[in-house]
Amino acid sequence: LVSSVVYQYNATADAFEPFQSIPTTGAQGWEHFSIADMDFLAVPNSVDSNGYHLKSVVYRYNQTSAAFETFQEIDTFRAMSW
């Protein structure tokens, strides 16, 4: 398990800056998508020391807490992308 960092663009600094850490396991191929006015991050977790059967996670952005929060966990096998 590692903490993967989500970055946010700061137009004033003209640079990306750390926004939030999300726990991941071999994650790659993240996807951002929007439904209506809601933002989501789909994070495919692929492998850990116990094998390839992991839960991949869809996070939804909570405007009140200004953070991505777990929306749904999905059983996956060696997920590489969405």
PDB file of C-alpha atoms in Angstrom:
ATOM      1  CA  LEU A   1       0.000   0.000   0.000  1.00  0.00           C
ATOM      2  CA  VAL A   2       1.367   3.403  -0.979  1.00  0.00           C
ATOM      3  CA  SER A   3       0.034   6.939  -0.940  1.00  0.00           C
ATOM      4  CA  SER A   4      -0.452   8.200  -4.480  1.00  0.00           C
ATOM      5  CA  VAL A   5      -0.716  11.945  -4.874  1.00  0.00           C
ATOM      6  CA  VAL A   6      -3.402  13.789  -6.819  1.00  0.00           C
ATOM      7  CA  TYR A   7      -2.140  17.119  -8.134  1.00  0.00           C
ATOM      8  CA  GLN A   8      -4.080  20.309  -8.820  1.00  0.00           C
ATOM      9  CA  TYR A   9      -3.029  23.013 -11.254  1.00  0.00           C
ATOM     10  CA  ASN A  10      -2.303  26.408  -9.684  1.00  0.00           C
ATOM     11  CA  ALA A  11      -2.678  29.022 -12.415  1.00  0.00           C
ATOM     12  CA  THR A  12      -1.013  31.733 -10.322  1.00  0.00           C
ATOM     13  CA  ALA A  13       2.141  29.641  -9.843  1.00  0.00           C
ATOM     14  CA  ASP A  14       1.766  28.073 -13.313  1.00  0.00           C
ATOM     15  CA  ALA A  15       2.510  24.702 -11.749  1.00  0.00           C
ATOM     16  CA  PHE A  16       0.876  21.548 -10.442  1.00  0.00           C
ATOM     17  CA  GLU A  17       0.759  21.253  -6.651  1.00  0.00           C
ATOM     18  CA  PRO A  18      -0.104  18.322  -4.342  1.00  0.00           C
ATOM     19  CA  PHE A  19      -3.839  18.255  -3.617  1.00  0.00           C
ATOM     20  CA  GLN A  20      -4.619  14.938  -1.900  1.00  0.00           C
ATOM     21  CA  SER A  21      -3.031  11.566  -1.104  1.00  0.00           C
ATOM     22  CA  ILE A  22      -4.984   8.424  -1.962  1.00  0.00           C
ATOM     23  CA  PRO A  23      -4.030   4.915  -0.770  1.00  0.00           C
ATOM     24  CA  THR A  24      -3.289   2.639  -3.736  1.00  0.00           C
ATOM     25  CA  THR A  25      -1.809  -0.766  -4.516  1.00  0.00           C
ATOM     26  CA  GLY A  26      -0.079  -1.028  -7.879  1.00  0.00           C
ATOM     27  CA  ALA A  27      -2.442   1.570  -9.332  1.00  0.00           C
ATOM     28  CA  GLN A  28      -2.071   2.711 -12.914  1.00  0.00           C
ATOM     29  CA  GLY A  29      -4.420   3.962 -15.605  1.00  0.00           C
ATOM     30  CA  TRP A  30      -6.449   6.330 -13.429  1.00  0.00           C
ATOM     31  CA  GLU A  31      -9.462   7.961 -15.061  1.00  0.00           C
ATOM     32  CA  HIS A  32     -11.263  11.191 -14.255  1.00  0.00           C
ATOM     33  CA  PHE A  33     -14.852  11.558 -15.419  1.00  0.00           C
ATOM     34  CA  SER A  34     -17.847  13.757 -14.686  1.00  0.00           C
ATOM     35  CA  ILE A  35     -21.532  12.951 -14.392  1.00  0.00           C
ATOM     36  CA  ALA A  36     -23.726  16.049 -14.276  1.00  0.00           C
ATOM     37  CA  ASP A  37     -21.880  18.336 -11.835  1.00  0.00           C
ATOM     38  CA  MET A  38     -20.066  15.532  -9.988  1.00  0.00           C
ATOM     39  CA  ASP A  39     -16.374  14.654 -10.488  1.00  0.00           C
ATOM     40  CA  PHE A  40     -15.038  11.124 -10.075  1.00  0.00           C
ATOM     41  CA  LEU A  41     -11.652   9.374 -10.070  1.00  0.00           C
ATOM     42  CA  ALA A  42     -11.533   5.681 -10.963  1.00  0.00           C
ATOM     43  CA  VAL A  43      -8.417   4.019  -9.555  1.00  0.00           C
ATOM     44  CA  PRO A  44      -7.579   0.470 -10.743  1.00  0.00           C
ATOM     45  CA  ASN A  45      -5.499  -1.368  -8.115  1.00  0.00           C
ATOM     46  CA  SER A  46      -3.569  -4.215  -9.752  1.00  0.00           C
ATOM     47  CA  VAL A  47      -1.328  -6.243  -7.446  1.00  0.00           C
ATOM     48  CA  ASP A  48      -0.116  -6.576  -3.870  1.00  0.00           C
ATOM     49  CA  SER A  49       1.904  -9.142  -1.902  1.00  0.00           C
ATOM     50  CA  ASN A  50      -1.141 -11.435  -1.687  1.00  0.00           C
ATOM     51  CA  GLY A  51      -1.884 -11.545  -5.410  1.00  0.00           C
ATOM     52  CA  TYR A  52      -4.017  -9.910  -8.048  1.00  0.00           C
ATOM     53  CA  HIS A  53      -7.544 -10.040  -6.549  1.00  0.00           C
ATOM     54  CA  LEU A  54      -8.031  -6.507  -5.235  1.00  0.00           C
ATOM     55  CA  LYS A  55     -10.721  -3.917  -4.882  1.00  0.00           C
ATOM     56  CA  SER A  56     -10.392  -1.016  -7.267  1.00  0.00           C
ATOM     57  CA  VAL A  57     -11.986   2.210  -6.110  1.00  0.00           C
ATOM     58  CA  VAL A  58     -14.143   4.954  -7.578  1.00  0.00           C
ATOM     59  CA  TYR A  59     -13.796   8.210  -5.653  1.00  0.00           C
ATOM     60  CA  ARG A  60     -16.289  11.079  -5.796  1.00  0.00           C
ATOM     61  CA  TYR A  61     -15.264  14.664  -5.125  1.00  0.00           C
ATOM     62  CA  ASN A  62     -17.024  16.135  -2.090  1.00  0.00           C
ATOM     63  CA  GLN A  63     -17.261  19.901  -2.455  1.00  0.00           C
ATOM     64  CA  THR A  64     -17.997  20.373   1.250  1.00  0.00           C
ATOM     65  CA  SER A  65     -14.827  18.613   2.425  1.00  0.00           C
ATOM     66  CA  ALA A  66     -12.888  19.623  -0.728  1.00  0.00           C
ATOM     67  CA  ALA A  67     -11.590  16.064  -1.124  1.00  0.00           C
ATOM     68  CA  PHE A  68     -12.152  12.882  -3.103  1.00  0.00           C
ATOM     69  CA  GLU A  69     -13.963  10.280  -0.975  1.00  0.00           C
ATOM     70  CA  THR A  70     -14.631   6.594  -1.583  1.00  0.00           C
ATOM     71  CA  PHE A  71     -17.813   6.217  -3.623  1.00  0.00           C
ATOM     72  CA  GLN A  72     -17.657   2.537  -4.635  1.00  0.00           C
ATOM     73  CA  GLU A  73     -15.251  -0.401  -4.359  1.00  0.00           C
ATOM     74  CA  ILE A  74     -15.229  -2.917  -7.211  1.00  0.00           C
ATOM     75  CA  ASP A  75     -13.708  -6.413  -7.102  1.00  0.00           C
ATOM     76  CA  THR A  76     -11.075  -6.642  -9.828  1.00  0.00           C
ATOM     77  CA  PHE A  77      -8.354  -9.008 -10.995  1.00  0.00           C
ATOM     78  CA  ARG A  78      -5.074  -7.337 -11.976  1.00  0.00           C
ATOM     79  CA  ALA A  79      -6.806  -4.160 -13.114  1.00  0.00           C
ATOM     80  CA  MET A  80      -4.641  -1.981 -15.356  1.00  0.00           C
ATOM     81  CA  SER A  81      -7.050   0.691 -16.630  1.00  0.00           C
ATOM     82  CA  TRP A  82     -10.715   1.635 -16.879  1.00  0.00           C
TER      83      TRP A  82
END
